[in-house]
PDB file of C-alpha atoms in Angstrom:
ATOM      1  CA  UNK T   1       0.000   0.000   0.000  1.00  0.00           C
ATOM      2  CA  UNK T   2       1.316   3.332  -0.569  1.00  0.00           C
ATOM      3  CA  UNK T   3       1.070   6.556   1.206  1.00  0.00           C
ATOM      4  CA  UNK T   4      -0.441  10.144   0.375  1.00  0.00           C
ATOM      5  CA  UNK T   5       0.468  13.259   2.326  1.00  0.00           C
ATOM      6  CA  UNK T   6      -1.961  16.480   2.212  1.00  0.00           C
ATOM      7  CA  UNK T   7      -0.958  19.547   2.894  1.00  0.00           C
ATOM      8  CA  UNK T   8      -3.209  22.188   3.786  1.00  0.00           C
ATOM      9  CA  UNK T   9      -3.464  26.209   5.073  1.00  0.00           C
ATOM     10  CA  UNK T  10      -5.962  25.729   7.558  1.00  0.00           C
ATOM     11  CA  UNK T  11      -8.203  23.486   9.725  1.00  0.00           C
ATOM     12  CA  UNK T  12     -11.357  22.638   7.434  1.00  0.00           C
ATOM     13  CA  UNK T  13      -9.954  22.835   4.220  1.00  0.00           C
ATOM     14  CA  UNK T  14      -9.042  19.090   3.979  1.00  0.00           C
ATOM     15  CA  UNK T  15     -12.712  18.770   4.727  1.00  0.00           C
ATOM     16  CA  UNK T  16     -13.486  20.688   1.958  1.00  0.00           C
ATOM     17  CA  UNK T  17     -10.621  20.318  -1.007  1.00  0.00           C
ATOM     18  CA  UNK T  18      -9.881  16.698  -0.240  1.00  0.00           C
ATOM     19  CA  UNK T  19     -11.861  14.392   2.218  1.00  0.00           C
ATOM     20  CA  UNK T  20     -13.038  12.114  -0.477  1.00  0.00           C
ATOM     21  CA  UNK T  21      -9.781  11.405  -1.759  1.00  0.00           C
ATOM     22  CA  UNK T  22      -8.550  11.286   1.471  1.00  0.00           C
ATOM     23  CA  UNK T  23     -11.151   8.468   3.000  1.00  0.00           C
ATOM     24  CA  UNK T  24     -11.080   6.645  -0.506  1.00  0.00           C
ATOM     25  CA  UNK T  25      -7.520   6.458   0.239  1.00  0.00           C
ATOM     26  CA  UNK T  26      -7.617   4.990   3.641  1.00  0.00           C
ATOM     27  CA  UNK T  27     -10.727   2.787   2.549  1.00  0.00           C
ATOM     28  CA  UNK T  28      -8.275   1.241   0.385  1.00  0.00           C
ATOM     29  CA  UNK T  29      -5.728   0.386   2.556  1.00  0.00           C
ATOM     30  CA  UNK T  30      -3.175   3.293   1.853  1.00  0.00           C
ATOM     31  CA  UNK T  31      -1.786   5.209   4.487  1.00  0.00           C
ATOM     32  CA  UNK T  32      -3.014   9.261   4.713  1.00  0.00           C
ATOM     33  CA  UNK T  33      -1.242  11.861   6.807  1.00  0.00           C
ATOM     34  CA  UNK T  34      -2.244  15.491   7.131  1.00  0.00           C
ATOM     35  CA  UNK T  35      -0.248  18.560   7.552  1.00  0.00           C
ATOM     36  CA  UNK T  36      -1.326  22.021   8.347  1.00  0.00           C
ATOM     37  CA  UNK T  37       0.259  25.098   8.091  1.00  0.00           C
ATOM     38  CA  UNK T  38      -1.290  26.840  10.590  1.00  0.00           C
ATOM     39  CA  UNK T  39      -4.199  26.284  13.235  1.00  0.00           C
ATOM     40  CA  UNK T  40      -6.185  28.772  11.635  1.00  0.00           C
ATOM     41  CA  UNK T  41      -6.125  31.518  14.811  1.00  0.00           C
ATOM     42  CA  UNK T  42      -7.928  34.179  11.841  1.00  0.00           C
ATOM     43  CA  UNK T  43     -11.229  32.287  11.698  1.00  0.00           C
ATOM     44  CA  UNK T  44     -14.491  33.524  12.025  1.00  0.00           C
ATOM     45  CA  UNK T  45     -16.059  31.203  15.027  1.00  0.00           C
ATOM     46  CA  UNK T  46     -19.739  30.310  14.993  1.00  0.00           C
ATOM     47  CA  UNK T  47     -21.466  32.752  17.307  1.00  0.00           C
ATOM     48  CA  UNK T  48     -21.648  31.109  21.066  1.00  0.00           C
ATOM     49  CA  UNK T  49     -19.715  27.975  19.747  1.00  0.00           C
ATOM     50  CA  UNK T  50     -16.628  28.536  21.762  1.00  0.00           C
ATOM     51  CA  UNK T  51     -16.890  28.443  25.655  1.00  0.00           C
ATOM     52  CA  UNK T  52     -16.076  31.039  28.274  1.00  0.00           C
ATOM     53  CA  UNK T  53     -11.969  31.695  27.535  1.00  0.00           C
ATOM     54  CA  UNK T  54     -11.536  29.045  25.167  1.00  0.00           C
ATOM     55  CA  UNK T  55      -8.463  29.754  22.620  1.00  0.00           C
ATOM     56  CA  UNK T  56     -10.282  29.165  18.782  1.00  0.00           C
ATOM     57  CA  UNK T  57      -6.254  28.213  17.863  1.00  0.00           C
ATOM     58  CA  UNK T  58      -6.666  25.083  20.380  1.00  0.00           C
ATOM     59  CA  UNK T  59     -10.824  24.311  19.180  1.00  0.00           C
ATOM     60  CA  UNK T  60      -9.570  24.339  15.679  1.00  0.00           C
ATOM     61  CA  UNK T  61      -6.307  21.918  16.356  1.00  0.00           C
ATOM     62  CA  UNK T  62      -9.358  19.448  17.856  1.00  0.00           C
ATOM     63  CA  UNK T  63     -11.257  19.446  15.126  1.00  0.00           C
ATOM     64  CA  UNK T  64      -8.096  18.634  12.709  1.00  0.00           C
ATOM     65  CA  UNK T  65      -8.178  15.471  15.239  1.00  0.00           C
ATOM     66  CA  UNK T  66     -11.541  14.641  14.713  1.00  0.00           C
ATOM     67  CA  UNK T  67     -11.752  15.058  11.450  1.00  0.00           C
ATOM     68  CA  UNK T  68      -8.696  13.215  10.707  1.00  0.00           C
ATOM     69  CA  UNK T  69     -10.295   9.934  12.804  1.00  0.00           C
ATOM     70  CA  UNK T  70     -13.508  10.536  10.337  1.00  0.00           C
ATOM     71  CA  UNK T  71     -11.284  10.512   7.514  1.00  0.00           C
ATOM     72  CA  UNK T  72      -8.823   7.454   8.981  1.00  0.00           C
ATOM     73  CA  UNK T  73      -5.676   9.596   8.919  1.00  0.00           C
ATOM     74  CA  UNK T  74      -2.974   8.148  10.371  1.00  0.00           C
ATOM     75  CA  UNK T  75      -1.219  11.519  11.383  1.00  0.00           C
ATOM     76  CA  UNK T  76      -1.827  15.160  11.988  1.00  0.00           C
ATOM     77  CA  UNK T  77       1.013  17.587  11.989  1.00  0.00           C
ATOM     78  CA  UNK T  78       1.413  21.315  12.227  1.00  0.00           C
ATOM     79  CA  UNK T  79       4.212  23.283  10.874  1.00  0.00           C
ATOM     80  CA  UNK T  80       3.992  26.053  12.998  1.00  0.00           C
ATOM     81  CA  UNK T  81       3.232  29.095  11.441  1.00  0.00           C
ATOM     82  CA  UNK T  82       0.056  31.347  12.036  1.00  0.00           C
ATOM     83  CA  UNK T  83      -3.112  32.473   9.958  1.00  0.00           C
ATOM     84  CA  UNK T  84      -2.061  35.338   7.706  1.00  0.00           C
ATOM     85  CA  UNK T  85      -5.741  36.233   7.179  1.00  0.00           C
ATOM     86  CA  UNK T  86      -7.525  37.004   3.805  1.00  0.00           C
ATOM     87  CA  UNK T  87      -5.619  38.581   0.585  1.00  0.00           C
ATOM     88  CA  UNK T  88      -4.966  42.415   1.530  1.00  0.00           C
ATOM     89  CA  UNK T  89      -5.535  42.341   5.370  1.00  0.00           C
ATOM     90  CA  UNK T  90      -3.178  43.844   7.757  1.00  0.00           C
ATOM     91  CA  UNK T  91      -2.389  40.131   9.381  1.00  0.00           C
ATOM     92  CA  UNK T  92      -0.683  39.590   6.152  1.00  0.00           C
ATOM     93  CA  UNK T  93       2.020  41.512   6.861  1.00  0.00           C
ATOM     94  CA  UNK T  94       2.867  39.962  10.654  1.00  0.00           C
ATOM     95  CA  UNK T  95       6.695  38.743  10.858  1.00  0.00           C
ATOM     96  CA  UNK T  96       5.524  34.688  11.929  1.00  0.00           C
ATOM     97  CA  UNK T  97       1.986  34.294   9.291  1.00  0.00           C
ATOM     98  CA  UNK T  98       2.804  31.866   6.566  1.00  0.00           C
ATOM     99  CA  UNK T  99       2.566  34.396   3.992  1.00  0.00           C
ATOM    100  CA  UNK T 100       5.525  36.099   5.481  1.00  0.00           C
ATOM    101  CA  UNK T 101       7.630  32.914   5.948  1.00  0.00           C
ATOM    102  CA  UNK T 102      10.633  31.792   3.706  1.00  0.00           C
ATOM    103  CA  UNK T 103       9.614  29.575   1.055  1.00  0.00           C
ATOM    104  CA  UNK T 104      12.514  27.230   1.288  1.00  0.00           C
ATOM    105  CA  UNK T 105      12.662  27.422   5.355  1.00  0.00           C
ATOM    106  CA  UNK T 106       8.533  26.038   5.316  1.00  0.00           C
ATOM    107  CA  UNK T 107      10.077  23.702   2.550  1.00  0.00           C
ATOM    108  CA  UNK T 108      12.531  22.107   4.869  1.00  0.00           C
ATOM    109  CA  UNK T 109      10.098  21.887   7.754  1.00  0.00           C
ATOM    110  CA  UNK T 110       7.357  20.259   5.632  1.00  0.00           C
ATOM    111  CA  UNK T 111      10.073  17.953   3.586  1.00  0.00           C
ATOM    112  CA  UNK T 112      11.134  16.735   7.476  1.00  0.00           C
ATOM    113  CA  UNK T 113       7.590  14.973   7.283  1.00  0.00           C
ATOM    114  CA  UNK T 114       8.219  13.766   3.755  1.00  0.00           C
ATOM    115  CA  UNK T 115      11.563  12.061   4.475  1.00  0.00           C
ATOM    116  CA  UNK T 116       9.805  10.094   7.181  1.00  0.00           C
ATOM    117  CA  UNK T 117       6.804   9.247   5.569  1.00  0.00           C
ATOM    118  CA  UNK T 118       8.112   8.693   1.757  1.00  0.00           C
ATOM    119  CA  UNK T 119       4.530   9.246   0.428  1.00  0.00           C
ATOM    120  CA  UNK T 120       3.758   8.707  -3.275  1.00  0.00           C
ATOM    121  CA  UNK T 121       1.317  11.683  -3.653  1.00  0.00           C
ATOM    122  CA  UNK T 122       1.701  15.238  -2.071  1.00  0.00           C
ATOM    123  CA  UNK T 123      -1.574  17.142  -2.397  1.00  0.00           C
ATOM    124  CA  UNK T 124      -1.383  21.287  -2.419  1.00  0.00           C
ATOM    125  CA  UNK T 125      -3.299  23.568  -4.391  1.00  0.00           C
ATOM    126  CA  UNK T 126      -3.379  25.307  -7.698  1.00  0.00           C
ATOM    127  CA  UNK T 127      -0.859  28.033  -7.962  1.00  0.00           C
ATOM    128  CA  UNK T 128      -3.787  30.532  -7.185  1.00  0.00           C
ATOM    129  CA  UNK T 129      -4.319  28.759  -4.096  1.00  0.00           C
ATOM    130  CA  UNK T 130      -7.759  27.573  -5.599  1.00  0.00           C
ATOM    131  CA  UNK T 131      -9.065  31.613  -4.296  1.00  0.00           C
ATOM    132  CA  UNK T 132      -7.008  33.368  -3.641  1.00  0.00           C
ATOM    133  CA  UNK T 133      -5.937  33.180  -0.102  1.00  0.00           C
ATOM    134  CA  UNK T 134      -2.410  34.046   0.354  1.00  0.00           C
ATOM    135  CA  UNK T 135      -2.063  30.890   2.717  1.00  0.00           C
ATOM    136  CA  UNK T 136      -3.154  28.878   0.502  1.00  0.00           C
ATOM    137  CA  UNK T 137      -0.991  30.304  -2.358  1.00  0.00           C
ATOM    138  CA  UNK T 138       1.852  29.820  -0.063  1.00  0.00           C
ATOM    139  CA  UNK T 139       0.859  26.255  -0.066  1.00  0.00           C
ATOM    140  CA  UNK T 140       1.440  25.858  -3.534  1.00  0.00           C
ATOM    141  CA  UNK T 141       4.778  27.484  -3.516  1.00  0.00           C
ATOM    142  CA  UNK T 142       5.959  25.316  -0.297  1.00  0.00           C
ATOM    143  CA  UNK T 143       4.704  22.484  -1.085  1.00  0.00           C
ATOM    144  CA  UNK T 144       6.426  22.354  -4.560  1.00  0.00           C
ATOM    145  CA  UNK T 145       9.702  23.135  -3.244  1.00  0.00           C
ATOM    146  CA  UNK T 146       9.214  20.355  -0.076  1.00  0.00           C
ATOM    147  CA  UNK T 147       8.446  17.759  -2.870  1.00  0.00           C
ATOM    148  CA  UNK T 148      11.578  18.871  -4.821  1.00  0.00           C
ATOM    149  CA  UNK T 149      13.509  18.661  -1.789  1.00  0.00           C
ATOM    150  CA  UNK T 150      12.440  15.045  -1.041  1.00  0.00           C
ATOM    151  CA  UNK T 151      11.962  13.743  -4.144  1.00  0.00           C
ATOM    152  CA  UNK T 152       7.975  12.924  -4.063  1.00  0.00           C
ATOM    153  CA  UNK T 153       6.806  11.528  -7.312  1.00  0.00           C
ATOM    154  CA  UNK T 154       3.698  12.821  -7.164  1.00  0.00           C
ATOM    155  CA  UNK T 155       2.532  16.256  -6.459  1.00  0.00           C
ATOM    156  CA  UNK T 156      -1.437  16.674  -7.469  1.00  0.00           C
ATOM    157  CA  UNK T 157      -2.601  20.365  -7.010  1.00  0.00           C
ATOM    158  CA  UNK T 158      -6.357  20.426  -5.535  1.00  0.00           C
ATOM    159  CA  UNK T 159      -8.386  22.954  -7.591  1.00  0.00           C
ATOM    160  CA  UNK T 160     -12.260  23.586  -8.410  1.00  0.00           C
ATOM    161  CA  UNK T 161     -12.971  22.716 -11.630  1.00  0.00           C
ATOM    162  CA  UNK T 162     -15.179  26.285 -12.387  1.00  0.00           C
ATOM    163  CA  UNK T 163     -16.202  25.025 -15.547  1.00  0.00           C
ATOM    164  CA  UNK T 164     -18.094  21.837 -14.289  1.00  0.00           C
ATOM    165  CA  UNK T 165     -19.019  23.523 -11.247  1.00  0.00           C
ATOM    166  CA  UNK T 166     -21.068  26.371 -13.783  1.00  0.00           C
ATOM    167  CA  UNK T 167     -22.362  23.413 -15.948  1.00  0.00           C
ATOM    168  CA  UNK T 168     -23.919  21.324 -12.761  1.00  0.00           C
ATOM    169  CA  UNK T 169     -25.445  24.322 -11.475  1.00  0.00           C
ATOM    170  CA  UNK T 170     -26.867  25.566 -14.791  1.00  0.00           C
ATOM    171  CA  UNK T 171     -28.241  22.183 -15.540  1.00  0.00           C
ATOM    172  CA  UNK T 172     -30.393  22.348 -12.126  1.00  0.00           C
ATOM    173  CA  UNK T 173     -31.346  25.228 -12.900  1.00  0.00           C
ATOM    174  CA  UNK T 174     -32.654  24.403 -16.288  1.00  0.00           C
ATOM    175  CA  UNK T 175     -33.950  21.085 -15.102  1.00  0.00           C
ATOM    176  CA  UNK T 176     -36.329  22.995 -12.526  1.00  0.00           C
ATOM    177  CA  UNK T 177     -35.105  20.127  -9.865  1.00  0.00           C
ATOM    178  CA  UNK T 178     -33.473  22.727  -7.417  1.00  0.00           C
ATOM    179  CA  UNK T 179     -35.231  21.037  -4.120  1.00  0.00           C
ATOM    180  CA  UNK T 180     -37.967  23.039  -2.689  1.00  0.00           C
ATOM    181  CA  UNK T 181     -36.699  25.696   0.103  1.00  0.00           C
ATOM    182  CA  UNK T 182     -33.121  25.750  -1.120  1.00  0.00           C
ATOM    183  CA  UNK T 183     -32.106  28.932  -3.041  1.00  0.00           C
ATOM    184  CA  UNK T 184     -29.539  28.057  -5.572  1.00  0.00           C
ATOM    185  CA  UNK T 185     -26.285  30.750  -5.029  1.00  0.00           C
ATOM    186  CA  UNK T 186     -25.927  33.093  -7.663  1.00  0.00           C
ATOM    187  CA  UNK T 187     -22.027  34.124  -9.391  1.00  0.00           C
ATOM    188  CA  UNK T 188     -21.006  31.124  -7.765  1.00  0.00           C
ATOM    189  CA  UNK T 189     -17.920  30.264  -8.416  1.00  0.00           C
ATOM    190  CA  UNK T 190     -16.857  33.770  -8.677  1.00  0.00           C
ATOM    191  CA  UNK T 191     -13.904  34.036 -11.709  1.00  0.00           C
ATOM    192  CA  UNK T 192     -11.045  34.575  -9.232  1.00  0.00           C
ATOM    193  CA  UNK T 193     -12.127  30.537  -8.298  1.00  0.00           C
ATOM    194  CA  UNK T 194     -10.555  27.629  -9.365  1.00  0.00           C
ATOM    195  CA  UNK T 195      -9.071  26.677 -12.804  1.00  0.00           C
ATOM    196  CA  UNK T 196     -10.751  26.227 -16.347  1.00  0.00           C
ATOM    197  CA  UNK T 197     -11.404  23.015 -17.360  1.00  0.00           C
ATOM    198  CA  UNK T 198      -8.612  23.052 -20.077  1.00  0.00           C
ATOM    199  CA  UNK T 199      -5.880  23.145 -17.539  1.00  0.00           C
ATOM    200  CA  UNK T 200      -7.124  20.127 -14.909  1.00  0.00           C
ATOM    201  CA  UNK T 201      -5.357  16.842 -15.625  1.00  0.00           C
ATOM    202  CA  UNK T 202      -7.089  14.872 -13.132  1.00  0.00           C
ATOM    203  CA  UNK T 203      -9.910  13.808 -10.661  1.00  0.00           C
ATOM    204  CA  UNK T 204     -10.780  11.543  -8.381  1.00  0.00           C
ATOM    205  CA  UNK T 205     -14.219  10.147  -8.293  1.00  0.00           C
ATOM    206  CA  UNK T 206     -15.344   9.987  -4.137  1.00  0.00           C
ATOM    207  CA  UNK T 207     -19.553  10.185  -4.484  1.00  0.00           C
ATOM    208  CA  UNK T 208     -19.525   6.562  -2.301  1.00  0.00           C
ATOM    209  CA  UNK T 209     -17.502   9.029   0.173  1.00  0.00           C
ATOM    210  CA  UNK T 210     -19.306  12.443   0.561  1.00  0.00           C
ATOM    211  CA  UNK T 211     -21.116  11.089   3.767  1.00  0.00           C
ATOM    212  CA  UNK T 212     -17.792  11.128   5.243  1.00  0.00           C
ATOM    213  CA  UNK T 213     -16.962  13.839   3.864  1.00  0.00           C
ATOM    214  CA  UNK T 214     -19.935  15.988   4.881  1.00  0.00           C
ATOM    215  CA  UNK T 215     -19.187  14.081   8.687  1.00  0.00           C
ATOM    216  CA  UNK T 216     -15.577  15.967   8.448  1.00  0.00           C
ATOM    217  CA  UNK T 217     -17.051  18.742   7.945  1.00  0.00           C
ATOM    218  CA  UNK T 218     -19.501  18.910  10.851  1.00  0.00           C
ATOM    219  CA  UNK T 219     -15.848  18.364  12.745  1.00  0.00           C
ATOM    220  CA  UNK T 220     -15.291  21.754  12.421  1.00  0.00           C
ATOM    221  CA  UNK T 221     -18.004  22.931  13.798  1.00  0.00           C
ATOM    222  CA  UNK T 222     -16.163  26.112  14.754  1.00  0.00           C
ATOM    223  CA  UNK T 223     -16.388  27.472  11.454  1.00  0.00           C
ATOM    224  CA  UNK T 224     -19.459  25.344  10.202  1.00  0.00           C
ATOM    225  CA  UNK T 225     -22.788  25.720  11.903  1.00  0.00           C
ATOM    226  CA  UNK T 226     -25.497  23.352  10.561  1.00  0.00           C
ATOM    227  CA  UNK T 227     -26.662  26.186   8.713  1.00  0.00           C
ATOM    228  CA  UNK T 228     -23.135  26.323   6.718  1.00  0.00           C
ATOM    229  CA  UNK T 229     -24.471  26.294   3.084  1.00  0.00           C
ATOM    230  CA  UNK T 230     -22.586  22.933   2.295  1.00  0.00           C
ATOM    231  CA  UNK T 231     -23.705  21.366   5.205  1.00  0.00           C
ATOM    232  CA  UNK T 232     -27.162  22.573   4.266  1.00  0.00           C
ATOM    233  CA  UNK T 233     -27.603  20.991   0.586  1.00  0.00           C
ATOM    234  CA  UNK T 234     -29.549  18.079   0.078  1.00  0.00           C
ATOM    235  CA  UNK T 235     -27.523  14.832  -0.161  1.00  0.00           C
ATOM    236  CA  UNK T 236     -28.109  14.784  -3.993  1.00  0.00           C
ATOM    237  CA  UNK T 237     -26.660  18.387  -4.991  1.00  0.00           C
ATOM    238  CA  UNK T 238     -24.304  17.762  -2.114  1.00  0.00           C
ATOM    239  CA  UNK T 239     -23.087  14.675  -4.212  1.00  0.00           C
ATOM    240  CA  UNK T 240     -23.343  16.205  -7.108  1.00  0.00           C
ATOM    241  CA  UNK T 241     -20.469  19.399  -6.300  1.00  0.00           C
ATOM    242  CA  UNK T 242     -18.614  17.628  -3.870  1.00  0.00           C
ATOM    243  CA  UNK T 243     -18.199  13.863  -4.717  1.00  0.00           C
ATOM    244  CA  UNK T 244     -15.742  14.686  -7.190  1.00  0.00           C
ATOM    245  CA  UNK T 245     -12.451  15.701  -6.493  1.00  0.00           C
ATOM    246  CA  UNK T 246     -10.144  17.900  -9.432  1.00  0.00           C
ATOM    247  CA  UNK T 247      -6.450  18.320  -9.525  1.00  0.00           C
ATOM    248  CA  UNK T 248      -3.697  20.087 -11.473  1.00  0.00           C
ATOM    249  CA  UNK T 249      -0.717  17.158 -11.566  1.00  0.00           C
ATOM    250  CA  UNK T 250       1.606  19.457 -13.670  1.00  0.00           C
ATOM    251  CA  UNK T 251       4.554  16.464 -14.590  1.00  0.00           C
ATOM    252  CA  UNK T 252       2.422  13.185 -14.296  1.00  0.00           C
ATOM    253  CA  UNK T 253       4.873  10.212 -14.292  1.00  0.00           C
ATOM    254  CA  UNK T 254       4.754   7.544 -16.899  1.00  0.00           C
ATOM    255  CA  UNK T 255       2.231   4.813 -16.218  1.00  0.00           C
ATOM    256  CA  UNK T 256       4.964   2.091 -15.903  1.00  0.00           C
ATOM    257  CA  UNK T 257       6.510   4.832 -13.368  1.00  0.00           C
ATOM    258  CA  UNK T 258       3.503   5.888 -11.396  1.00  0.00           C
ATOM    259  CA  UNK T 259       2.408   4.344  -7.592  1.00  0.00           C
ATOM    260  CA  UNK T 260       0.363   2.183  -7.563  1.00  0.00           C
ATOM    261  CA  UNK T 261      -1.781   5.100  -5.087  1.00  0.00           C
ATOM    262  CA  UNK T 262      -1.332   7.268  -8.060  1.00  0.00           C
ATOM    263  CA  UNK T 263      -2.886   5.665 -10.650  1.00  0.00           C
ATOM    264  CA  UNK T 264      -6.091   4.069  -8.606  1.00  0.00           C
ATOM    265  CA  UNK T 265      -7.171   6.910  -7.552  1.00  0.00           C
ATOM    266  CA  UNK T 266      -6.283  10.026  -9.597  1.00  0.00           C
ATOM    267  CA  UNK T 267      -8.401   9.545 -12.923  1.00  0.00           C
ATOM    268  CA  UNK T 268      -6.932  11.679 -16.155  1.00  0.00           C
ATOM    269  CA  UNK T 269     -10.147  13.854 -16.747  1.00  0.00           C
ATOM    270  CA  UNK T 270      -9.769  14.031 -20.343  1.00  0.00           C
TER     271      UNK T 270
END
């Protein structure tokens, strides 16, 4: 069995990028680790959600926990750094936020975990950090040079496909199936989201996995009330945007080269 390492800006977002691939991994047999960058201090709690004096930095590192046992992780890790907040905030510019931190310092602190754990598949995100957010740009950038630095064969770039997205949500529309009582979002995704369809090589096909995906995300109940929007859909539309999984893999390897990992789960999309 092989082993896939996913890297991630905050608490939540492998709920939200990657939890299908990451339980179809471990339903397989394959060994998944998580790493975060920060412990997401910036977030916006749930009103009343956190008790008297509790730190949201220590609720959120919980929920990476819980969500990781949902998911059957094998390993949490944090590399240390702290939330640099949304593109253009003041937070950005703080001295210790992962936006401000040397790319090839994170590098050797993330590749640390890579030596040990030799995975075959590094997930990060798309060189816009699928939005935007200069955390998770910085994942890109890290990540790339950590997987340079140890020599990972794989490095698959989680992105939202904005295309498909547009299509699904125009077809619902058309098909007047929208479920009554839920108002379908309009400009959604917005243009800065995501890739075009042209550039994603890959995806990985998780619908058998969005219950546990959806159950990752009630982890993090911090920053998802039941009211969240995506905890909100109805299983079918739910299934529908979130059971499959798109990536940017920008050097695949040669199919008598690839893992094994590699090529059972990560499907070429065209």
């Amino acid at each position: 069995m092989g082993t896939i390492v996913s890297f991630h800006a905050h608490p939540d977002d492998e709920s939200i990028a990657t939890a299908g691939t990451l339980a179809k991994a471990a339903k397989a047999g394959h060994r998944v680790v998580l790493v975060f960058a920060t412990r997401g201090e910036l977030g916006e709690p749930v009103p009343g959600v956190l008790a008297e004096g509790e730190q949201l930095s220590v609720r959120r590192s919980q929920e990476c926990l819980d969500s990781a046992k949902v998911l059957g992780a094998a390993r949490v890790e944090w590399l240390g750094y702290t939330d640099s907040g949304m593109m253009g905030e003041p937070s950005n510019d703080a001295g210790y936020c992962f936006w401000q931190a040397s790319v090839e310092h994170a590098a050797k602190r993330l590749a640390v975990i890579l030596d040990e754990e030799e995975p075959d598949v590094l997930t990060t995100y798309d060189d816009n950090g699928a939005y935007g957010h200069p955390d998770h740009i910085q994942v890109h950038r890290v990540g790339k040079r950590a997987a340079e630095l140890s020599a990972v064969p794989v490095v698959a770039q989680q992105t939202i496909n904005r295309d498909w997205m547009l299509r699904g949500m125009q077809g619902l529309k058309d098909s007047g199936e929208t479920p009554e009582g839920w108002d379908m979002p309009d400009n959604v995704p917005p243009p800065t989201f995501g890739k075009p369809e042209a550039e994603i090589t890959h995806r990985v096909e998780a619908v058998d996995f969005t219950d546990q995906k959806r159950a990752s995300m009630r982890c993090h109940a911090s920053q998802m009330g039941p009211d969240h929007f995506m905890l909100a859909m109805p299983d079918p539309i739910f299934a529908l945007g979130f059971g499959t999984e798109f990536y940017v893999v920008s050097d695949p390897p040669s199919p008598a080269a690839a893992p094994e990992l590699f090529t059972d789960l990560f499907l070429p999309l065209r």
